[in-house]
Amino acid sequence: MRVVVESKKEAIKRTALILQKFLKKKPNAVLGLATGKTMIPLYKELASLGRKGKIDFSKAETFNLDEYANKKTFHNYMNSNFFNKINVSREKIHFPSANGKNYEHEIKKSGGIDLCFLGIGTNGHIAFNEPGSSFASITRKVITSDKKSAYTMGIKTIMNSKKIMLLAFGKEKADAVAKAVKGKISEEIPASILRKHRDATFILDKSAAGKL
Ligand code: GLP
């Protein structure tokens, strides 16, 4: 696992550039997409590249990491922050739902996730895999730490991605980042498993890296 520390602005630019190059090489790439406030500037930068004709999502396939059960919270977030602003093809957008096995099947059918973007929760969660989630978990229904039911890709699903980029900014993420990067690899800190991935990068600003 690699750790990159730079300003948030640089981090966003670098990440967007990586995806731009990635899609040039493989226009039909399969992307794992996160929500949360961390991702908003990245989606903004990607949408801006799109407007300038510098990035093409028309053949890409997307799989969101998670969604609240019986709600469209993350659908709405993705539409307003990203999908409505790029040339993604609607039938290539996927969200997890009650049938977790079906989501796994759809991911497999697409050829597997090439590049997965992640955020991290202050308790070390990735997607809605809260502390205590099995490293062998797949897409399923869960109860989040704030007691809401949701669907999430499992940790195994995420680990099966060929490339992973986790973004974390701000001092409120410093503890979780430190535990994930140098603590014990444990189901109590879901993001710690990323150290076992062969192509995972943590992209951090100075504050998020403050306890490393
Ligand atoms: C949320 C989402 C995660 C996200 C994380 C961090 O609960 N389920 O996918 O990565 O928490 O969110 P934020 O970027 O707003 O800090």
Coordinates of N, CA and C and ligand atoms in Angstrom, one line a residue:
M1 N 0.8 -1.2 0.0 CA 0.0 0.0 0.0 C 0.9 1.3 0.0
R2 N 0.5 2.2 -0.8 CA 1.3 3.5 -0.9 C 0.5 4.6 -0.1
V3 N 1.3 5.5 0.4 CA 0.7 6.7 1.1 C 1.2 7.9 0.4
V4 N 0.3 8.8 -0.1 CA 0.8 10.0 -0.7 C 0.2 11.2 0.1
V5 N 1.0 12.1 0.5 CA 0.6 13.3 1.3 C 0.8 14.5 0.5
E6 N -0.2 15.3 0.2 CA -0.1 16.6 -0.5 C -1.3 17.5 -0.2
S7 N -1.3 18.7 -0.7 CA -2.4 19.5 -0.4 C -3.7 18.9 -1.0
K8 N -4.8 19.2 -0.4 CA -6.1 18.7 -0.9 C -6.3 19.0 -2.4
K9 N -5.9 20.2 -2.8 CA -6.1 20.6 -4.1 C -5.2 19.8 -5.1
E10 N -4.0 19.6 -4.7 CA -3.1 18.7 -5.5 C -3.6 17.3 -5.6
A11 N -4.1 16.8 -4.4 CA -4.6 15.4 -4.3 C -5.7 15.2 -5.3
I12 N -6.6 16.2 -5.3 CA -7.8 16.1 -6.2 C -7.3 16.1 -7.7
K13 N -6.4 17.0 -8.0 CA -5.9 17.1 -9.4 C -5.2 15.8 -9.8
R14 N -4.4 15.3 -8.9 CA -3.6 14.1 -9.2 C -4.6 12.9 -9.4
T15 N -5.6 12.8 -8.6 CA -6.5 11.7 -8.6 C -7.3 11.7 -9.9
A16 N -7.8 13.0 -10.3 CA -8.6 13.1 -11.5 C -7.7 12.8 -12.7
L17 N -6.4 13.2 -12.7 CA -5.5 12.9 -13.8 C -5.3 11.4 -13.9
I18 N -5.2 10.7 -12.8 CA -5.0 9.2 -12.9 C -6.3 8.6 -13.6
L19 N -7.4 9.1 -13.2 CA -8.7 8.5 -13.8 C -8.7 8.9 -15.3
Q20 N -8.3 10.1 -15.6 CA -8.3 10.5 -17.0 C -7.5 9.6 -17.8
K21 N -6.3 9.3 -17.3 CA -5.3 8.4 -18.1 C -5.9 7.0 -18.1
F22 N -6.4 6.6 -17.0 CA -7.0 5.3 -16.9 C -8.1 5.0 -18.0
L23 N -9.0 6.0 -18.1 CA -10.1 5.9 -19.1 C -9.6 6.0 -20.5
K24 N -8.5 6.7 -20.7 CA -7.9 6.8 -22.1 C -7.4 5.4 -22.5
K25 N -6.8 4.7 -21.6 CA -6.2 3.4 -21.8 C -7.4 2.4 -21.9
K26 N -8.3 2.5 -21.0 CA -9.4 1.5 -21.0 C -10.8 2.3 -20.9
P27 N -11.3 2.7 -22.0 CA -12.5 3.5 -22.0 C -13.7 2.8 -21.3
N28 N -13.7 1.5 -21.4 CA -14.9 0.8 -20.7 C -14.5 0.3 -19.3
A29 N -13.7 1.0 -18.7 CA -13.2 0.7 -17.3 C -14.5 0.6 -16.4
V30 N -14.3 -0.3 -15.4 CA -15.4 -0.4 -14.4 C -14.9 0.3 -13.1
L31 N -15.7 1.2 -12.6 CA -15.3 2.1 -11.5 C -16.2 1.8 -10.3
G32 N -15.5 1.8 -9.1 CA -16.2 1.7 -7.9 C -16.3 3.1 -7.3
L33 N -17.5 3.6 -7.0 CA -17.6 5.0 -6.6 C -18.2 5.2 -5.2
A34 N -17.5 6.1 -4.5 CA -17.9 6.5 -3.1 C -18.7 7.8 -3.1
T35 N -19.4 8.0 -2.0 CA -20.1 9.2 -1.7 C -19.4 9.9 -0.6
G36 N -20.1 10.9 0.1 CA -19.5 11.6 1.2 C -18.9 12.9 0.7
K37 N -18.6 13.7 1.7 CA -18.1 15.1 1.4 C -16.7 15.1 0.8
T38 N -15.9 14.0 1.1 CA -14.5 13.9 0.6 C -14.5 13.9 -1.0
M39 N -15.5 13.2 -1.5 CA -15.5 13.0 -3.0 C -16.0 14.1 -3.8
I40 N -16.7 15.1 -3.1 CA -17.3 16.2 -3.9 C -16.3 17.0 -4.8
P41 N -15.2 17.4 -4.2 CA -14.2 18.1 -5.1 C -13.7 17.3 -6.2
L42 N -13.6 16.0 -6.0 CA -13.1 15.1 -7.1 C -14.1 15.1 -8.2
Y43 N -15.4 14.9 -7.8 CA -16.4 14.8 -8.8 C -16.5 16.2 -9.6
K44 N -16.3 17.2 -8.8 CA -16.3 18.6 -9.5 C -15.2 18.7 -10.5
E45 N -14.0 18.3 -10.1 CA -12.9 18.3 -11.0 C -13.1 17.5 -12.3
L46 N -13.6 16.3 -12.0 CA -13.9 15.3 -13.2 C -14.9 15.9 -14.1
A47 N -16.0 16.5 -13.5 CA -17.0 17.1 -14.3 C -16.4 18.3 -15.2
S48 N -15.5 19.0 -14.5 CA -14.9 20.1 -15.3 C -14.0 19.6 -16.4
L49 N -13.3 18.5 -16.2 CA -12.5 17.9 -17.3 C -13.4 17.4 -18.4
G50 N -14.6 16.9 -18.0 CA -15.6 16.4 -18.9 C -16.1 17.6 -19.8
R51 N -16.4 18.7 -19.2 CA -16.9 19.9 -19.9 C -15.9 20.3 -21.0
K52 N -14.6 20.2 -20.6 CA -13.5 20.6 -21.6 C -13.2 19.5 -22.6
G53 N -14.0 18.4 -22.5 CA -13.8 17.3 -23.4 C -12.5 16.5 -23.2
K54 N -12.0 16.6 -21.9 CA -10.7 15.9 -21.6 C -10.9 14.5 -21.0
I55 N -12.1 14.2 -20.7 CA -12.3 12.9 -20.1 C -13.6 12.3 -20.7
D56 N -13.7 11.0 -20.9 CA -14.8 10.5 -21.6 C -15.4 9.3 -20.7
F57 N -16.6 9.4 -20.2 CA -17.2 8.4 -19.4 C -18.2 7.5 -20.2
S58 N -18.3 7.8 -21.5 CA -19.4 7.2 -22.2 C -19.4 5.7 -22.2
K59 N -18.2 5.1 -22.1 CA -18.2 3.6 -22.1 C -17.9 3.0 -20.7
A60 N -17.7 3.9 -19.8 CA -17.4 3.4 -18.4 C -18.6 2.8 -17.7
E61 N -18.4 1.9 -16.8 CA -19.4 1.3 -16.0 C -19.2 1.6 -14.6
T62 N -20.2 2.0 -13.8 CA -20.0 2.4 -12.5 C -20.8 1.6 -11.5
F63 N -20.2 1.3 -10.3 CA -20.8 0.6 -9.2 C -20.6 1.4 -8.0
N64 N -21.7 1.9 -7.5 CA -21.6 2.6 -6.2 C -21.3 1.7 -5.0
L65 N -20.6 2.2 -4.0 CA -20.3 1.3 -2.9 C -21.5 1.0 -2.0
D66 N -22.3 2.0 -1.9 CA -23.4 1.8 -0.9 C -24.6 2.7 -1.1
E67 N -25.7 2.4 -0.4 CA -26.9 3.2 -0.5 C -27.7 2.9 0.8
Y68 N -28.5 3.9 1.3 CA -29.4 3.6 2.4 C -30.6 2.7 1.8
A69 N -31.1 1.8 2.7 CA -32.2 1.0 2.3 C -33.4 1.8 2.2
N70 N -34.2 1.6 1.1 CA -35.5 2.3 0.9 C -35.3 3.8 0.7
K71 N -34.1 4.2 0.4 CA -33.9 5.6 0.2 C -33.1 5.8 -1.1
K72 N -33.1 7.0 -1.5 CA -32.3 7.3 -2.7 C -31.2 8.4 -2.4
T73 N -30.8 8.4 -1.2 CA -29.9 9.5 -0.7 C -28.6 9.5 -1.6
F74 N -28.0 8.4 -1.8 CA -26.8 8.4 -2.6 C -27.0 8.4 -4.1
H75 N -28.2 7.9 -4.5 CA -28.6 8.1 -6.0 C -28.6 9.6 -6.2
N76 N -29.3 10.3 -5.3 CA -29.5 11.8 -5.5 C -28.1 12.5 -5.4
Y77 N -27.3 12.1 -4.5 CA -26.0 12.7 -4.3 C -25.2 12.5 -5.6
M78 N -25.2 11.3 -6.2 CA -24.4 11.0 -7.4 C -24.9 11.7 -8.6
N79 N -26.3 11.8 -8.7 CA -26.9 12.5 -9.8 C -26.5 14.0 -9.8
S80 N -26.7 14.6 -8.6 CA -26.4 16.1 -8.6 C -24.9 16.4 -8.6
N81 N -24.1 15.6 -7.9 CA -22.7 15.9 -7.9 C -21.9 15.4 -9.1
F82 N -22.4 14.4 -9.8 CA -21.6 13.8 -10.8 C -22.3 13.3 -12.0
F83 N -23.2 12.4 -11.9 CA -23.8 11.7 -13.1 C -24.5 12.7 -14.0
N84 N -25.2 13.7 -13.5 CA -25.8 14.7 -14.3 C -24.9 15.6 -15.1
K85 N -23.6 15.6 -14.6 CA -22.6 16.5 -15.2 C -21.6 15.9 -16.1
I86 N -21.7 14.6 -16.3 CA -20.8 13.9 -17.2 C -21.5 13.1 -18.2
N87 N -20.8 12.5 -19.2 CA -21.4 11.8 -20.3 C -21.5 10.3 -20.0
V88 N -21.8 10.0 -18.7 CA -21.9 8.5 -18.4 C -23.2 8.0 -19.0
S89 N -23.2 6.7 -19.3 CA -24.4 6.2 -19.9 C -25.3 5.6 -18.8
R90 N -26.5 6.0 -18.7 CA -27.4 5.7 -17.6 C -27.5 4.2 -17.3
E91 N -27.5 3.4 -18.4 CA -27.7 2.0 -18.1 C -26.4 1.3 -17.6
K92 N -25.4 2.1 -17.5 CA -24.1 1.5 -17.0 C -23.9 1.9 -15.5
I93 N -24.9 2.5 -14.9 CA -24.8 3.0 -13.5 C -25.4 1.9 -12.6
H94 N -24.7 1.5 -11.6 CA -25.3 0.5 -10.7 C -25.2 0.9 -9.2
F95 N -26.2 0.6 -8.5 CA -26.2 0.8 -7.0 C -26.6 -0.5 -6.3
P96 N -26.1 -0.8 -5.1 CA -26.4 -2.0 -4.4 C -27.9 -1.9 -4.0
S97 N -28.5 -3.1 -3.9 CA -29.9 -3.1 -3.4 C -30.1 -4.4 -2.6
A98 N -31.3 -4.7 -2.2 CA -31.6 -5.8 -1.3 C -30.9 -7.1 -1.8
N99 N -30.8 -7.3 -3.1 CA -30.2 -8.6 -3.6 C -28.7 -8.4 -3.7
G100 N -28.0 -8.6 -2.7 CA -26.5 -8.5 -2.7 C -25.8 -9.4 -3.6
K101 N -26.3 -10.6 -3.7 CA -25.7 -11.6 -4.6 C -25.8 -11.2 -6.0
N102 N -26.9 -10.6 -6.3 CA -27.1 -10.1 -7.7 C -26.1 -9.0 -8.0
Y103 N -25.8 -8.1 -7.0 CA -24.8 -7.0 -7.3 C -23.4 -7.7 -7.5
E104 N -23.1 -8.7 -6.7 CA -21.8 -9.4 -6.9 C -21.8 -9.9 -8.4
H105 N -22.9 -10.5 -8.8 CA -23.0 -11.1 -10.1 C -22.8 -10.0 -11.2
E106 N -23.5 -8.9 -11.0 CA -23.3 -7.8 -12.0 C -21.9 -7.3 -12.1
I107 N -21.2 -7.2 -10.9 CA -19.8 -6.7 -10.9 C -19.0 -7.7 -11.7
K108 N -19.2 -9.0 -11.4 CA -18.4 -10.1 -12.1 C -18.7 -10.0 -13.6
K109 N -19.9 -9.9 -13.9 CA -20.3 -9.9 -15.4 C -19.7 -8.7 -16.1
S110 N -19.4 -7.6 -15.4 CA -18.8 -6.5 -16.0 C -17.3 -6.7 -16.2
G111 N -16.8 -7.7 -15.6 CA -15.3 -8.0 -15.7 C -14.6 -7.6 -14.4
G112 N -15.3 -7.1 -13.4 CA -14.7 -6.8 -12.1 C -14.3 -5.3 -12.0
I113 N -14.2 -4.8 -10.8 CA -13.9 -3.4 -10.7 C -12.4 -3.1 -11.0
D114 N -12.2 -2.2 -11.9 CA -10.8 -1.9 -12.3 C -10.2 -0.9 -11.3
L115 N -11.0 0.1 -10.9 CA -10.5 1.2 -10.0 C -11.6 1.6 -9.1
C116 N -11.3 1.4 -7.8 CA -12.3 1.7 -6.8 C -11.9 2.9 -5.9
F117 N -12.7 4.0 -5.9 CA -12.5 5.1 -5.0 C -13.1 4.9 -3.7
L118 N -12.4 5.2 -2.6 CA -12.9 5.1 -1.3 C -12.7 6.3 -0.5
G119 N -13.7 6.5 0.5 CA -13.4 7.5 1.6 C -13.2 6.6 2.8
I120 N -13.1 7.2 3.9 CA -12.9 6.5 5.2 C -13.7 7.2 6.3
G121 N -14.4 6.4 7.1 CA -15.2 7.0 8.2 C -14.2 7.2 9.3
T122 N -14.7 8.1 10.3 CA -13.8 8.4 11.4 C -13.6 7.2 12.3
N123 N -14.4 6.2 12.1 CA -14.2 4.9 12.9 C -13.4 3.9 12.0
G124 N -12.9 4.3 10.9 CA -12.2 3.3 10.0 C -13.0 2.6 9.0
H125 N -14.3 2.9 8.9 CA -15.2 2.2 8.0 C -14.9 2.5 6.6
I126 N -15.1 1.5 5.7 CA -15.0 1.8 4.2 C -16.4 1.3 3.7
A127 N -16.9 2.1 2.8 CA -18.3 2.0 2.4 C -19.2 2.0 3.6
F128 N -20.1 1.0 3.8 CA -20.8 0.9 5.1 C -20.4 -0.3 5.8
N129 N -19.1 -0.7 5.6 CA -18.6 -1.8 6.4 C -18.0 -1.2 7.7
E130 N -18.9 -1.3 8.7 CA -18.5 -0.7 10.0 C -17.6 -1.6 10.8
P131 N -16.9 -1.1 11.8 CA -16.0 -2.0 12.6 C -16.7 -3.3 13.0
G132 N -16.0 -4.4 12.8 CA -16.5 -5.7 13.1 C -17.0 -6.4 11.9
S133 N -17.1 -5.7 10.7 CA -17.5 -6.4 9.5 C -16.4 -7.4 9.1
S134 N -16.9 -8.5 8.6 CA -15.9 -9.6 8.2 C -15.1 -9.2 7.0
F135 N -13.8 -9.5 7.0 CA -13.0 -9.2 5.8 C -13.5 -10.1 4.6
A136 N -14.3 -11.1 4.9 CA -14.8 -12.0 3.9 C -16.2 -11.5 3.4
S137 N -16.6 -10.4 3.9 CA -18.0 -10.0 3.5 C -18.2 -9.6 2.1
I138 N -19.4 -9.8 1.6 CA -19.7 -9.4 0.2 C -20.9 -8.4 0.3
T139 N -21.5 -8.0 -0.8 CA -22.6 -7.1 -0.8 C -23.8 -7.6 0.0
R140 N -24.2 -6.7 0.9 CA -25.3 -7.2 1.8 C -26.0 -6.0 2.5
K141 N -27.0 -6.3 3.3 CA -27.7 -5.3 4.1 C -27.0 -5.2 5.4
V142 N -26.9 -4.0 5.9 CA -26.2 -3.7 7.2 C -26.9 -2.7 8.0
I143 N -26.6 -2.6 9.2 CA -27.1 -1.5 10.1 C -25.8 -0.6 10.3
T144 N -26.0 0.7 9.9 CA -24.8 1.6 10.0 C -24.6 2.0 11.5
S145 N -23.5 2.7 11.8 CA -23.2 3.1 13.2 C -24.2 4.1 13.7
D146 N -24.9 4.8 12.7 CA -25.9 5.7 13.2 C -27.3 5.0 13.1
K147 N -27.3 3.7 13.1 CA -28.5 2.8 13.3 C -29.5 2.9 12.1
K148 N -28.9 3.2 10.9 CA -29.8 3.2 9.7 C -29.5 1.9 8.9
S149 N -30.5 1.4 8.2 CA -30.2 0.2 7.4 C -29.8 0.7 6.0
A150 N -28.8 -0.1 5.5 CA -28.2 0.3 4.2 C -27.7 -0.9 3.5
Y151 N -27.4 -0.8 2.2 CA -26.8 -1.9 1.5 C -25.4 -1.4 1.2
T152 N -24.4 -2.3 1.3 CA -23.0 -2.0 1.0 C -22.3 -3.1 0.3
M153 N -21.4 -2.7 -0.6 CA -20.4 -3.7 -1.0 C -19.7 -4.3 0.2
G154 N -19.2 -5.5 0.1 CA -18.5 -6.1 1.3 C -17.0 -5.7 1.2
I155 N -16.3 -6.1 2.2 CA -14.9 -5.8 2.2 C -14.2 -6.7 1.1
K156 N -14.6 -7.9 1.0 CA -14.1 -8.8 0.0 C -14.3 -8.2 -1.4
T157 N -15.5 -7.7 -1.6 CA -15.9 -7.1 -2.9 C -14.9 -6.0 -3.2
I158 N -14.7 -5.1 -2.2 CA -13.8 -4.0 -2.4 C -12.4 -4.4 -2.7
M159 N -11.9 -5.4 -1.9 CA -10.6 -5.9 -2.1 C -10.3 -6.6 -3.4
N160 N -11.4 -7.1 -4.0 CA -11.3 -7.7 -5.4 C -11.0 -6.6 -6.5
S161 N -11.2 -5.4 -6.2 CA -10.9 -4.3 -7.2 C -9.4 -4.4 -7.5
K162 N -9.1 -4.1 -8.8 CA -7.7 -4.2 -9.3 C -6.9 -3.1 -8.7
K163 N -7.5 -1.9 -8.6 CA -6.8 -0.7 -8.1 C -7.7 0.0 -7.1
I164 N -7.1 0.5 -6.0 CA -7.9 1.2 -5.0 C -7.3 2.5 -4.6
M165 N -8.1 3.6 -4.6 CA -7.6 4.9 -4.2 C -8.5 5.4 -3.1
L166 N -7.9 5.5 -1.9 CA -8.7 6.0 -0.7 C -8.3 7.5 -0.5
L167 N -9.3 8.3 -0.4 CA -9.0 9.8 -0.2 C -9.4 10.1 1.2
A168 N -8.6 10.9 1.9 CA -9.0 11.4 3.3 C -8.4 12.7 3.5
F169 N -9.2 13.7 3.9 CA -8.8 15.0 4.2 C -9.3 15.5 5.5
G170 N -8.5 16.3 6.2 CA -8.9 16.9 7.4 C -8.5 16.1 8.7
K171 N -8.4 16.9 9.8 CA -7.8 16.3 11.0 C -8.8 15.3 11.6
E172 N -10.1 15.4 11.3 CA -11.0 14.4 11.9 C -10.8 13.0 11.4
K173 N -10.0 12.9 10.3 CA -9.7 11.5 9.7 C -8.4 11.0 10.2
A174 N -7.6 11.8 10.9 CA -6.2 11.5 11.3 C -6.1 10.2 12.1
D175 N -7.0 10.0 13.1 CA -7.0 8.8 13.9 C -7.2 7.5 13.1
A176 N -8.3 7.6 12.3 CA -8.7 6.4 11.5 C -7.6 6.1 10.5
V177 N -7.0 7.1 9.9 CA -5.9 6.9 8.9 C -4.7 6.2 9.6
A178 N -4.4 6.8 10.8 CA -3.2 6.2 11.5 C -3.4 4.7 11.9
K179 N -4.6 4.5 12.3 CA -4.9 3.1 12.7 C -4.9 2.2 11.5
A180 N -5.4 2.7 10.4 CA -5.5 1.9 9.1 C -4.1 1.6 8.6
V181 N -3.2 2.6 8.7 CA -1.9 2.6 8.0 C -0.9 1.9 8.9
K182 N -1.0 2.1 10.2 CA 0.1 1.5 11.0 C -0.4 0.8 12.2
G183 N -1.7 0.6 12.4 CA -2.2 -0.2 13.5 C -2.2 -1.6 13.2
K184 N -2.9 -2.4 14.0 CA -3.0 -3.8 13.7 C -4.0 -4.0 12.5
I185 N -3.7 -5.0 11.7 CA -4.7 -5.3 10.6 C -5.9 -6.0 11.3
S186 N -7.0 -5.4 11.4 CA -8.1 -6.0 12.2 C -9.4 -5.6 11.7
E187 N -10.4 -6.5 11.9 CA -11.8 -6.2 11.5 C -12.4 -5.0 12.2
E188 N -11.7 -4.6 13.3 CA -12.2 -3.5 14.1 C -11.9 -2.2 13.3
I189 N -10.9 -2.2 12.5 CA -10.5 -1.1 11.6 C -10.6 -1.6 10.2
P190 N -11.8 -1.6 9.6 CA -12.0 -2.1 8.2 C -11.0 -1.7 7.2
A191 N -10.6 -0.4 7.2 CA -9.7 0.1 6.2 C -8.3 -0.5 6.4
S192 N -8.0 -1.1 7.5 CA -6.6 -1.7 7.7 C -6.3 -2.8 6.7
I193 N -7.4 -3.5 6.2 CA -7.2 -4.6 5.3 C -6.5 -4.1 4.0
L194 N -6.7 -2.8 3.7 CA -6.2 -2.3 2.4 C -4.7 -2.5 2.3
R195 N -4.0 -2.6 3.5 CA -2.6 -2.9 3.4 C -2.2 -4.2 2.8
K196 N -3.2 -5.1 2.7 CA -2.9 -6.4 2.0 C -3.2 -6.3 0.5
H197 N -3.7 -5.2 0.1 CA -4.0 -5.1 -1.4 C -2.8 -4.7 -2.1
R198 N -2.7 -5.3 -3.4 CA -1.4 -5.1 -4.1 C -1.3 -3.7 -4.8
D199 N -2.4 -3.0 -4.9 CA -2.4 -1.7 -5.6 C -3.4 -0.8 -4.9
A200 N -3.1 -0.5 -3.7 CA -4.0 0.5 -2.9 C -3.1 1.7 -2.6
T201 N -3.7 2.9 -2.7 CA -3.0 4.1 -2.4 C -3.9 4.9 -1.5
F202 N -3.4 5.4 -0.4 CA -4.0 6.4 0.5 C -3.6 7.8 0.0
I203 N -4.5 8.6 -0.4 CA -4.1 10.0 -0.8 C -4.6 10.9 0.3
L204 N -3.7 11.6 1.0 CA -4.1 12.3 2.2 C -3.6 13.8 2.1
D205 N -4.3 14.6 2.8 CA -3.7 16.0 3.0 C -2.9 15.9 4.3
K206 N -2.2 17.0 4.7 CA -1.3 17.0 5.8 C -2.1 16.7 7.1
S207 N -3.3 17.2 7.2 CA -4.1 17.0 8.5 C -4.5 15.6 8.6
A208 N -5.0 15.0 7.5 CA -5.4 13.6 7.7 C -4.2 12.7 7.9
A209 N -3.0 13.1 7.5 CA -1.8 12.3 7.7 C -1.1 12.7 9.0
G210 N -1.8 13.6 9.8 CA -1.1 14.2 11.0 C -0.7 13.2 12.1
K211 N -1.2 12.0 12.1 CA -0.8 11.1 13.2 C 0.0 9.9 12.6
L212 N 0.5 10.1 11.4 CA 1.3 9.0 10.9 C 2.7 9.1 11.3
Ligands
GLP1 C1 -20.0 7.5 4.6 C2 -20.1 6.6 3.4 C3 -18.7 6.2 3.0 C4 -17.8 7.4 3.0 C5 -17.6 7.8 4.5 C6 -16.8 9.1 4.6 O1 -20.8 7.0 5.7 N1 -20.8 5.4 3.6 O2 -18.7 5.6 1.7 O3 -16.6 7.1 2.4 O4 -18.8 7.8 5.2 O5 -17.6 10.2 4.4 P1 -17.1 11.7 4.3 O6 -16.3 11.8 3.0 O7 -18.3 12.6 4.2 O8 -16.2 12.0 5.5

